[in-house]
Amino acid sequence: MAEIQLRNVGKRWGNFVGVDNFDLTIADREFLVLLGPSGCGKTTTMRMIAGLEDASDGEILIDGKVVNDLEPKDRDVAMVFQSYALYPNMNVYENIRFPLKVRGIAPEEHDERVRRASAMVELDEFLHRKPAELSGGQRQRVALARAIVREPNVFLMDEPLSNLDAKLRVSTRAQIKNLSHELAVTTIYVTHDQIEAMTLADRVVVMKQGIVQQVGSPTDIYDMPANTFVASFIGSPAMNLMEGEVQGGTFRTEHVEIPGLSAPDGPMTLGFRAEDAGISEARTGQITAPIYTLELLGDATMISVRVSGALVSVKADKSFRAEIGDMVSFSVPVDICHLFEAESGARLGG
């Protein structure tokens, strides 16, 4: 069992706050993703769990035991970094085996454990090669195997896919997903890529400037973003957000009129997902504007218009044809709209 508790954990450097009041329990065998832009505190949080950074405030517990004063080697965690950090003079077999030698594991166990770990990441035919003879994806798999061979209580993964090209990222992501199911080990995974977060996580923690914005399942965060920051960070494309005014239950801004809303009068930000709206015939929709850009995605056509300085996108059928500058009308059903307070950005009604 490896439940991790972060009790009001914080990290400061002088007056700069890197992580503020992080309070969360990570369940045994849970796959938790820390998601946010560069500088939001996600890697710092992971490094505090690993013991590579000292927490300025709060307590970190692993299996109910406070580990704040324990050395990294005594916390029974294995880390996979963005850089592969392989030993260039050792072949793949020896790179994977190295943690066993360092930790004093009985030599007669080494071969079986190395081969079991390499089989999990499909490296059996590369065990004799040096890192220089491997592709980026293969090197990252060696780093994964080196973490697996330790059989730790906790896996910590810091942007492990960011150095890979798009195709390798997809296949390695699938491998990590399968491994997490097979190994059933508590995993904390740091990324700025919301697709990785949505596909891998049991729960996602969205962070901004050291502060947790929302914690929930990928579905919760996608369907019910807590504020405009989460709405703008999750989704591909991100949620459309339009600043305007509600009067008598009708939201208005340039090119936009959406009646039937249950909301107080005043300034408001209205959001909706590109796939939830549609093209309306004869300019009868709630948004009517000239086309700013068209993108063919293969399975759909993404149409964007400009509304009060913001780009608003809707997914149309792949057969949709038009030119930039043509007028287009979007139908935006009231029940798919999200409302956020204009000043704070918080979701209306919590």
Tab-separated table of C-alpha atoms in Angstrom:
chain	number	residue	atom	x	y	z
A	1	MET	CA	0.000	0.000	0.000
A	2	ALA	CA	1.221	3.510	-0.781
A	3	GLU	CA	-1.252	6.218	0.107
A	4	ILE	CA	0.338	9.675	-0.078
A	5	GLN	CA	-0.926	12.606	1.948
A	6	LEU	CA	0.101	16.195	1.345
A	7	ARG	CA	-1.028	18.275	4.311
A	8	ASN	CA	-0.962	22.007	3.566
A	9	VAL	CA	2.403	21.644	1.833
A	10	GLY	CA	4.117	24.792	0.628
A	11	LYS	CA	7.424	25.824	-0.906
A	12	ARG	CA	8.944	29.300	-0.759
A	13	TRP	CA	12.204	30.836	-1.893
A	14	GLY	CA	12.407	34.153	-0.023
A	15	ASN	CA	9.291	36.098	-1.006
A	16	PHE	CA	8.551	33.888	-4.010
A	17	VAL	CA	5.872	31.259	-3.405
A	18	GLY	CA	6.389	28.177	-5.589
A	19	VAL	CA	3.633	26.023	-4.066
A	20	ASP	CA	0.961	27.319	-1.711
A	21	ASN	CA	-1.107	25.249	0.734
A	22	PHE	CA	-1.256	22.023	-1.307
A	23	ASP	CA	-3.659	19.721	0.542
A	24	LEU	CA	-4.535	16.363	-1.005
A	25	THR	CA	-4.692	12.629	-0.315
A	26	ILE	CA	-3.557	10.381	-3.182
A	27	ALA	CA	-5.112	6.943	-2.870
A	28	ASP	CA	-3.148	3.697	-3.022
A	29	ARG	CA	-2.637	2.654	-6.678
A	30	GLU	CA	-4.100	5.907	-7.973
A	31	PHE	CA	-2.680	7.511	-11.124
A	32	LEU	CA	-2.641	11.234	-10.320
A	33	VAL	CA	-1.615	13.848	-12.888
A	34	LEU	CA	-0.335	17.301	-11.917
A	35	LEU	CA	-1.224	19.557	-14.833
A	36	GLY	CA	-0.447	23.183	-15.543
A	37	PRO	CA	1.739	25.619	-17.502
A	38	SER	CA	5.459	26.093	-16.915
A	39	GLY	CA	6.187	27.619	-13.509
A	40	CYS	CA	2.891	26.549	-11.896
A	41	GLY	CA	4.582	24.446	-9.171
A	42	LYS	CA	3.804	20.944	-10.411
A	43	THR	CA	7.427	19.733	-10.669
A	44	THR	CA	8.282	21.396	-7.353
A	45	THR	CA	5.414	19.466	-5.726
A	46	MET	CA	6.741	16.200	-7.150
A	47	ARG	CA	10.306	16.994	-6.063
A	48	MET	CA	9.090	17.623	-2.498
A	49	ILE	CA	7.408	14.200	-2.489
A	50	ALA	CA	10.652	12.656	-3.771
A	51	GLY	CA	12.736	14.493	-1.167
A	52	LEU	CA	14.734	16.440	-3.768
A	53	GLU	CA	13.262	19.690	-2.394
A	54	ASP	CA	12.521	20.486	1.260
A	55	ALA	CA	8.952	21.598	1.986
A	56	SER	CA	8.794	25.065	3.570
A	57	ASP	CA	5.428	24.268	5.163
A	58	GLY	CA	3.224	21.281	5.874
A	59	GLU	CA	3.731	17.544	6.056
A	60	ILE	CA	4.224	14.793	3.461
A	61	LEU	CA	3.107	11.309	4.497
A	62	ILE	CA	3.700	8.024	2.658
A	63	ASP	CA	1.798	5.060	4.116
A	64	GLY	CA	0.856	7.186	7.113
A	65	LYS	CA	4.494	7.997	7.945
A	66	VAL	CA	5.797	11.570	7.839
A	67	VAL	CA	8.740	11.583	5.395
A	68	ASN	CA	9.736	15.270	5.471
A	69	ASP	CA	13.085	14.451	7.086
A	70	LEU	CA	13.813	11.246	5.146
A	71	GLU	CA	16.474	11.157	2.423
A	72	PRO	CA	15.173	10.465	-1.136
A	73	LYS	CA	16.715	6.963	-1.069
A	74	ASP	CA	14.686	6.085	2.040
A	75	ARG	CA	11.283	7.091	0.627
A	76	ASP	CA	10.897	4.063	-1.694
A	77	VAL	CA	9.995	6.145	-4.745
A	78	ALA	CA	11.296	5.781	-8.294
A	79	MET	CA	11.544	8.771	-10.642
A	80	VAL	CA	11.425	8.984	-14.433
A	81	PHE	CA	12.637	12.345	-15.728
A	82	GLN	CA	12.216	14.290	-18.952
A	83	SER	CA	15.908	13.633	-19.666
A	84	TYR	CA	16.634	9.919	-19.825
A	85	ALA	CA	19.785	10.137	-17.637
A	86	LEU	CA	21.202	6.827	-18.905
A	87	TYR	CA	24.811	5.749	-18.418
A	88	PRO	CA	26.378	5.952	-21.913
A	89	ASN	CA	29.126	3.397	-21.150
A	90	MET	CA	26.626	0.711	-20.030
A	91	ASN	CA	24.378	-1.341	-22.285
A	92	VAL	CA	20.598	-1.429	-21.781
A	93	TYR	CA	20.779	-4.512	-19.535
A	94	GLU	CA	23.299	-2.891	-17.184
A	95	ASN	CA	21.399	0.431	-17.158
A	96	ILE	CA	18.238	-1.359	-16.042
A	97	ARG	CA	20.191	-3.470	-13.538
A	98	PHE	CA	22.045	-0.550	-11.963
A	99	PRO	CA	19.406	0.367	-9.280
A	100	LEU	CA	19.470	-3.245	-8.044
A	101	LYS	CA	23.242	-3.106	-7.518
A	102	VAL	CA	23.053	0.253	-5.746
A	103	ARG	CA	20.283	-0.928	-3.416
A	104	GLY	CA	22.121	-4.131	-2.524
A	105	ILE	CA	19.549	-6.532	-3.973
A	106	ALA	CA	20.777	-10.139	-3.986
A	107	PRO	CA	22.674	-10.731	-7.296
A	108	GLU	CA	20.803	-13.988	-8.003
A	109	GLU	CA	17.573	-11.952	-8.351
A	110	HIS	CA	18.994	-9.462	-10.852
A	111	ASP	CA	18.594	-11.332	-14.118
A	112	GLU	CA	14.970	-12.293	-13.580
A	113	ARG	CA	13.971	-8.786	-12.481
A	114	VAL	CA	15.834	-7.054	-15.325
A	115	ARG	CA	14.271	-9.329	-17.937
A	116	ARG	CA	10.798	-8.950	-16.443
A	117	ALA	CA	11.111	-5.146	-16.507
A	118	SER	CA	12.525	-5.096	-20.048
A	119	ALA	CA	9.731	-7.366	-21.301
A	120	MET	CA	7.126	-4.970	-19.899
A	121	VAL	CA	8.458	-2.153	-22.082
A	122	GLU	CA	9.357	-4.366	-25.064
A	123	LEU	CA	13.125	-3.957	-24.880
A	124	ASP	CA	14.240	-7.611	-24.919
A	125	GLU	CA	15.965	-7.379	-28.302
A	126	PHE	CA	17.875	-4.211	-27.310
A	127	LEU	CA	19.460	-5.349	-24.038
A	128	HIS	CA	22.952	-5.566	-25.551
A	129	ARG	CA	22.872	-2.088	-27.112
A	130	LYS	CA	24.378	1.119	-25.725
A	131	PRO	CA	22.107	4.187	-25.285
A	132	ALA	CA	23.747	5.926	-28.280
A	133	GLU	CA	22.397	3.145	-30.529
A	134	LEU	CA	18.787	3.717	-29.419
A	135	SER	CA	16.047	6.087	-30.571
A	136	GLY	CA	14.531	8.645	-28.179
A	137	GLY	CA	11.510	6.432	-27.585
A	138	GLN	CA	13.698	3.405	-26.805
A	139	ARG	CA	15.809	5.434	-24.361
A	140	GLN	CA	12.692	6.588	-22.548
A	141	ARG	CA	11.583	2.949	-22.278
A	142	VAL	CA	14.965	2.075	-20.727
A	143	ALA	CA	14.361	4.841	-18.157
A	144	LEU	CA	10.901	3.370	-17.463
A	145	ALA	CA	12.338	-0.150	-17.088
A	146	ARG	CA	14.995	1.166	-14.697
A	147	ALA	CA	12.203	2.574	-12.505
A	148	ILE	CA	10.085	-0.593	-12.779
A	149	VAL	CA	12.944	-2.933	-11.810
A	150	ARG	CA	13.123	-1.335	-8.364
A	151	GLU	CA	9.526	-2.359	-7.605
A	152	PRO	CA	8.979	0.869	-5.641
A	153	ASN	CA	5.953	1.922	-3.611
A	154	VAL	CA	5.508	5.079	-5.698
A	155	PHE	CA	6.339	6.094	-9.276
A	156	LEU	CA	7.072	9.779	-9.938
A	157	MET	CA	7.159	10.790	-13.604
A	158	ASP	CA	8.250	14.300	-14.605
A	159	GLU	CA	7.234	15.126	-18.205
A	160	PRO	CA	8.592	11.790	-19.485
A	161	LEU	CA	7.204	12.231	-23.009
A	162	SER	CA	8.081	15.838	-23.764
A	163	ASN	CA	11.296	14.994	-25.655
A	164	LEU	CA	9.529	12.560	-28.006
A	165	ASP	CA	7.994	13.341	-31.383
A	166	ALA	CA	4.196	13.271	-31.773
A	167	LYS	CA	3.909	9.669	-33.014
A	168	LEU	CA	6.242	8.249	-30.352
A	169	ARG	CA	4.427	10.252	-27.707
A	170	VAL	CA	1.158	8.501	-28.559
A	171	SER	CA	2.660	4.991	-28.481
A	172	THR	CA	4.689	5.601	-25.288
A	173	ARG	CA	1.636	7.141	-23.622
A	174	ALA	CA	-0.294	3.951	-24.388
A	175	GLN	CA	2.553	1.921	-22.915
A	176	ILE	CA	2.539	3.960	-19.689
A	177	LYS	CA	-1.246	3.561	-19.449
A	178	ASN	CA	-0.944	-0.208	-19.840
A	179	LEU	CA	1.969	-0.379	-17.376
A	180	SER	CA	0.055	1.542	-14.720
A	181	HIS	CA	-2.781	-0.975	-15.025
A	182	GLU	CA	-0.378	-3.925	-14.912
A	183	LEU	CA	1.844	-2.715	-12.064
A	184	ALA	CA	-0.951	-1.163	-9.943
A	185	VAL	CA	1.509	1.197	-8.206
A	186	THR	CA	0.651	4.687	-6.938
A	187	THR	CA	1.832	7.070	-9.670
A	188	ILE	CA	2.215	10.846	-9.760
A	189	TYR	CA	2.744	12.203	-13.248
A	190	VAL	CA	3.685	15.795	-14.113
A	191	THR	CA	2.787	17.303	-17.489
A	192	HIS	CA	1.777	20.527	-19.227
A	193	ASP	CA	0.014	18.471	-21.925
A	194	GLN	CA	-3.716	18.239	-21.230
A	195	ILE	CA	-4.125	15.292	-23.655
A	196	GLU	CA	-1.695	13.238	-21.516
A	197	ALA	CA	-3.621	14.277	-18.414
A	198	MET	CA	-7.018	13.377	-19.889
A	199	THR	CA	-5.898	9.986	-21.230
A	200	LEU	CA	-3.741	8.774	-18.317
A	201	ALA	CA	-5.209	10.100	-15.081
A	202	ASP	CA	-7.614	8.688	-12.539
A	203	ARG	CA	-7.641	12.238	-11.160
A	204	VAL	CA	-6.151	15.494	-12.409
A	205	VAL	CA	-4.842	18.379	-10.296
A	206	VAL	CA	-4.851	21.612	-12.316
A	207	MET	CA	-2.348	24.162	-10.968
A	208	LYS	CA	-1.630	27.823	-11.646
A	209	GLN	CA	1.068	29.949	-9.967
A	210	GLY	CA	1.540	27.422	-7.163
A	211	ILE	CA	-2.163	27.177	-6.308
A	212	VAL	CA	-4.472	24.213	-6.965
A	213	GLN	CA	-7.332	25.351	-9.203
A	214	GLN	CA	-9.337	22.127	-9.377
A	215	VAL	CA	-9.044	18.434	-8.497
A	216	GLY	CA	-11.247	15.847	-10.186
A	217	SER	CA	-11.582	13.080	-12.722
A	218	PRO	CA	-10.757	14.035	-16.322
A	219	THR	CA	-14.493	13.959	-17.102
A	220	ASP	CA	-15.347	16.251	-14.155
A	221	ILE	CA	-12.719	18.785	-15.138
A	222	TYR	CA	-13.699	18.707	-18.816
A	223	ASP	CA	-17.457	18.936	-18.206
A	224	MET	CA	-17.466	21.245	-15.158
A	225	PRO	CA	-14.357	23.472	-15.099
A	226	ALA	CA	-14.105	25.375	-11.808
A	227	ASN	CA	-13.012	28.620	-13.444
A	228	THR	CA	-12.000	30.219	-16.736
A	229	PHE	CA	-8.353	29.179	-16.288
A	230	VAL	CA	-9.275	25.475	-16.119
A	231	ALA	CA	-11.755	25.927	-18.986
A	232	SER	CA	-9.074	27.529	-21.146
A	233	PHE	CA	-6.438	24.889	-20.278
A	234	ILE	CA	-8.425	21.675	-20.744
A	235	GLY	CA	-9.663	20.515	-24.134
A	236	SER	CA	-8.347	20.492	-27.674
A	237	PRO	CA	-9.330	23.092	-28.658
A	238	ALA	CA	-9.836	24.776	-25.304
A	239	MET	CA	-13.297	25.935	-24.319
A	240	ASN	CA	-14.532	29.006	-26.202
A	241	LEU	CA	-14.764	31.930	-23.748
A	242	MET	CA	-16.602	35.156	-24.591
A	243	GLU	CA	-16.776	38.241	-22.373
A	244	GLY	CA	-20.088	40.058	-22.449
A	245	GLU	CA	-23.141	41.205	-20.515
A	246	VAL	CA	-26.242	39.394	-19.292
A	247	GLN	CA	-29.480	41.413	-19.322
A	248	GLY	CA	-32.829	39.773	-18.604
A	249	GLY	CA	-31.436	36.268	-19.130
A	250	THR	CA	-29.814	37.123	-22.489
A	251	PHE	CA	-26.056	37.149	-22.997
A	252	ARG	CA	-24.853	39.748	-25.502
A	253	THR	CA	-21.556	40.767	-26.981
A	254	GLU	CA	-20.322	41.591	-30.499
A	255	HIS	CA	-21.933	39.172	-33.040
A	256	VAL	CA	-23.556	37.215	-30.170
A	257	GLU	CA	-27.031	37.000	-28.620
A	258	ILE	CA	-27.886	33.945	-26.472
A	259	PRO	CA	-31.288	34.147	-24.713
A	260	GLY	CA	-32.839	31.831	-22.119
A	261	LEU	CA	-30.027	31.868	-19.544
A	262	SER	CA	-30.633	31.548	-15.822
A	263	ALA	CA	-28.126	34.138	-14.630
A	264	PRO	CA	-28.086	37.484	-12.813
A	265	ASP	CA	-27.706	40.666	-14.821
A	266	GLY	CA	-24.219	42.071	-15.226
A	267	PRO	CA	-20.862	41.353	-16.859
A	268	MET	CA	-20.262	37.653	-17.455
A	269	THR	CA	-17.977	35.257	-19.313
A	270	LEU	CA	-19.830	32.605	-21.308
A	271	GLY	CA	-18.131	29.416	-22.462
A	272	PHE	CA	-18.959	26.421	-24.646
A	273	ARG	CA	-17.068	23.567	-26.274
A	274	ALA	CA	-16.441	23.522	-30.019
A	275	GLU	CA	-18.099	20.118	-30.413
A	276	ASP	CA	-21.258	21.166	-28.513
A	277	ALA	CA	-22.363	23.887	-30.945
A	278	GLY	CA	-23.226	23.560	-34.619
A	279	ILE	CA	-23.720	25.349	-37.918
A	280	SER	CA	-27.098	27.055	-38.303
A	281	GLU	CA	-28.742	27.654	-41.652
A	282	ALA	CA	-29.742	31.104	-42.937
A	283	ARG	CA	-27.977	33.017	-40.154
A	284	THR	CA	-30.515	32.004	-37.519
A	285	GLY	CA	-27.950	31.016	-34.867
A	286	GLN	CA	-26.927	32.852	-31.724
A	287	ILE	CA	-23.503	33.780	-33.164
A	288	THR	CA	-23.242	35.247	-36.647
A	289	ALA	CA	-19.892	36.512	-37.908
A	290	PRO	CA	-17.458	36.300	-40.843
A	291	ILE	CA	-15.221	33.229	-40.950
A	292	TYR	CA	-11.746	34.013	-39.632
A	293	THR	CA	-10.158	30.658	-40.423
A	294	LEU	CA	-10.999	27.116	-41.545
A	295	GLU	CA	-8.993	24.036	-40.522
A	296	LEU	CA	-9.533	20.611	-42.054
A	297	LEU	CA	-8.957	18.001	-39.320
A	298	GLY	CA	-9.746	14.883	-41.351
A	299	ASP	CA	-12.790	13.815	-39.350
A	300	ALA	CA	-14.194	17.361	-39.058
A	301	THR	CA	-13.742	20.974	-40.126
A	302	MET	CA	-12.891	23.533	-37.454
A	303	ILE	CA	-14.439	26.939	-38.162
A	304	SER	CA	-13.297	29.988	-36.198
A	305	VAL	CA	-14.754	33.488	-35.973
A	306	ARG	CA	-13.654	36.543	-34.000
A	307	VAL	CA	-15.934	37.661	-31.168
A	308	SER	CA	-14.886	40.740	-29.172
A	309	GLY	CA	-11.226	40.019	-29.883
A	310	ALA	CA	-11.455	36.316	-28.944
A	311	LEU	CA	-11.378	33.377	-31.346
A	312	VAL	CA	-14.499	31.212	-31.116
A	313	SER	CA	-14.384	27.781	-32.788
A	314	VAL	CA	-17.039	25.244	-33.743
A	315	LYS	CA	-16.580	21.772	-35.206
A	316	ALA	CA	-18.529	21.222	-38.423
A	317	ASP	CA	-18.883	18.166	-40.627
A	318	LYS	CA	-15.799	17.292	-42.682
A	319	SER	CA	-17.789	18.026	-45.850
A	320	PHE	CA	-18.416	21.666	-44.827
A	321	ARG	CA	-17.153	24.081	-47.474
A	322	ALA	CA	-16.770	27.864	-47.246
A	323	GLU	CA	-14.209	30.614	-47.709
A	324	ILE	CA	-12.522	32.923	-45.205
A	325	GLY	CA	-14.690	36.023	-44.933
A	326	ASP	CA	-17.996	34.233	-45.648
A	327	MET	CA	-20.692	34.832	-43.030
A	328	VAL	CA	-21.451	31.841	-40.838
A	329	SER	CA	-24.021	31.300	-38.099
A	330	PHE	CA	-23.486	29.047	-35.056
A	331	SER	CA	-26.286	27.533	-32.984
A	332	VAL	CA	-25.361	27.461	-29.291
A	333	PRO	CA	-27.926	25.583	-27.154
A	334	VAL	CA	-28.474	27.202	-23.756
A	335	ASP	CA	-27.984	23.915	-21.890
A	336	ILE	CA	-24.388	23.540	-23.114
A	337	CYS	CA	-23.316	27.017	-22.001
A	338	HIS	CA	-21.006	27.548	-19.005
A	339	LEU	CA	-21.158	30.831	-17.112
A	340	PHE	CA	-18.269	32.368	-15.170
A	341	GLU	CA	-18.051	35.508	-13.050
A	342	ALA	CA	-16.398	38.242	-15.085
A	343	GLU	CA	-14.049	39.475	-12.355
A	344	SER	CA	-12.959	36.315	-10.498
A	345	GLY	CA	-13.388	33.851	-13.369
A	346	ALA	CA	-15.108	31.423	-10.970
A	347	ARG	CA	-17.835	29.166	-12.283
A	348	LEU	CA	-21.293	30.590	-11.560
A	349	GLY	CA	-22.969	28.611	-8.819
A	350	GLY	CA	-19.698	26.851	-7.861
